[in-house]
Short mmCIF file of C-alpha atoms in Angstrom, two decimals:
data_model
loop_
_atom_site.label_atom_id
_atom_site.label_comp_id
_atom_site.label_asym_id
_atom_site.label_seq_id
_atom_site.Cartn_x
_atom_site.Cartn_y
_atom_site.Cartn_z
CA MET A 559 -9.84 0.80 16.54
CA VAL A 560 -7.69 3.46 17.87
CA ALA A 561 -9.41 6.39 19.03
CA GLY A 562 -8.44 9.39 21.93
CA ARG A 563 -11.12 8.07 24.79
CA LYS A 564 -12.58 11.04 26.17
CA LYS A 565 -12.38 11.87 29.39
CA GLN A 566 -14.08 14.69 32.07
CA GLY A 567 -11.98 17.77 31.75
CA LYS A 568 -9.34 16.24 28.95
CA ILE A 569 -9.29 17.78 26.06
CA ARG A 570 -10.16 15.82 22.63
CA ALA A 571 -6.34 16.25 21.37
CA PHE A 572 -5.07 14.60 24.35
CA GLY A 573 -7.32 11.83 23.89
CA HIS A 574 -6.30 11.70 20.03
CA LYS A 575 -2.17 12.40 21.54
CA ALA A 576 -2.51 9.58 23.69
CA GLY A 577 -4.21 6.89 20.63
CA ALA A 578 -1.37 7.74 18.85
CA LYS A 579 1.14 6.42 21.41
CA SER A 580 -1.52 3.16 21.71
CA VAL A 581 -0.86 2.91 17.62
CA ARG A 582 2.57 2.99 17.95
CA ARG A 583 2.80 0.03 21.10
CA ALA A 584 0.63 -1.65 18.33
CA VAL A 585 3.03 -1.31 15.18
CA SER A 586 6.31 -2.18 17.92
CA PHE A 587 4.38 -4.96 19.50
CA ALA A 588 3.63 -6.66 15.67
CA ALA A 589 7.53 -6.95 14.68
CA ASN A 590 8.17 -8.20 18.14
CA ASN A 591 6.36 -10.56 17.67
CA GLY A 592 6.26 -12.05 14.02
CA ILE A 593 2.40 -10.61 13.44
CA ASP A 594 2.33 -10.05 9.33
CA ALA A 595 -0.16 -7.64 8.53
CA LEU A 596 -1.87 -5.20 11.38
CA THR A 597 -4.74 -3.08 10.68
CA LEU A 598 -5.53 -0.16 12.18
CA TYR A 599 -8.33 1.94 12.22
CA ALA A 600 -8.30 5.15 12.32
CA PHE A 601 -10.82 8.11 10.41
CA SER A 602 -14.27 6.74 10.19
CA SER A 603 -16.97 8.41 8.13
CA GLU A 604 -19.01 9.72 10.74
CA ASN A 605 -15.72 12.22 11.72
CA TRP A 606 -16.60 14.48 9.65
CA ASN A 607 -19.93 15.45 11.63
CA ARG A 608 -17.10 16.96 14.65
CA PRO A 609 -16.34 20.87 15.04
CA ALA A 610 -14.11 21.59 11.75
CA GLN A 611 -11.37 22.38 14.20
CA GLU A 612 -11.09 18.68 15.31
CA VAL A 613 -10.81 17.49 12.32
CA SER A 614 -8.23 19.86 11.80
CA ALA A 615 -6.49 18.92 14.50
CA LEU A 616 -6.73 14.62 13.22
CA MET A 617 -5.87 15.76 9.78
CA GLU A 618 -2.40 17.69 12.13
CA LEU A 619 -1.76 15.16 14.38
CA PHE A 620 -2.03 12.04 11.06
CA VAL A 621 0.81 14.63 9.77
CA TRP A 622 2.50 14.94 12.74
CA ALA A 623 2.31 10.67 12.80
CA LEU A 624 3.51 10.38 9.59
CA ASP A 625 6.56 12.71 10.10
CA SER A 626 7.92 11.00 13.42
CA GLU A 627 7.38 7.66 12.65
CA VAL A 628 7.68 6.67 9.33
CA LYS A 629 11.54 6.35 8.92
CA SER A 630 11.31 3.78 11.96
CA LEU A 631 8.32 1.61 10.16
CA HIS A 632 10.96 1.67 6.39
CA ARG A 633 13.30 1.03 8.93
CA HIS A 634 12.22 -1.58 10.95
CA ASN A 635 10.75 -3.10 6.81
CA VAL A 636 7.22 -2.39 7.84
CA ARG A 637 4.84 -1.29 5.41
CA LEU A 638 2.04 0.86 5.47
CA ARG A 639 -0.79 1.80 3.68
CA ILE A 640 -3.32 3.14 4.07
CA ILE A 641 -7.36 1.44 2.65
CA GLY A 642 -10.10 4.02 2.33
CA ASP A 643 -10.85 6.84 0.74
CA ILE A 644 -8.44 10.33 1.06
CA SER A 645 -9.54 13.09 -0.99
CA ARG A 646 -11.66 14.63 1.37
CA PHE A 647 -8.27 14.66 3.68
CA ASN A 648 -6.29 18.02 3.26
CA SER A 649 -3.34 17.78 0.73
CA ARG A 650 -1.02 17.95 2.65
CA LEU A 651 -2.28 14.55 5.08
CA GLN A 652 -2.51 13.39 1.05
CA GLU A 653 0.98 13.14 -0.12
CA ARG A 654 1.47 12.68 3.21
CA ILE A 655 0.76 9.44 3.01
CA ARG A 656 1.34 8.92 -0.47
CA LYS A 657 5.26 9.42 0.25
CA SER A 658 4.70 7.70 2.90
CA GLU A 659 3.25 4.50 1.21
CA ALA A 660 5.80 4.97 -1.34
CA LEU A 661 9.07 4.96 0.78
CA THR A 662 7.80 2.43 3.30
CA GLY A 663 6.82 0.11 -0.44
CA PRO A 664 7.63 -3.00 -1.99
#
């Protein structure tokens, strides 16, 4: 599960950024240790119940993460597959997902 921890005095967005860093570490560990498949749980349907501003910030974080990481995934022969219902994600994020999967696909 990828989640930012809520810490007293910390804004949630910082926790979500920390979650993105955790993903990078997990992917690197898997790639360096011969792990063929890695499943990360990044967005629960319960997240839609969060304040709209926070959901929007999460969508932007996903876009940022894809833009930042997909070329590195491709260079290291890591295939990205997003599973689950992405139809409620904004169109910008859906497009990034499609392009990222296409770039890293077989």
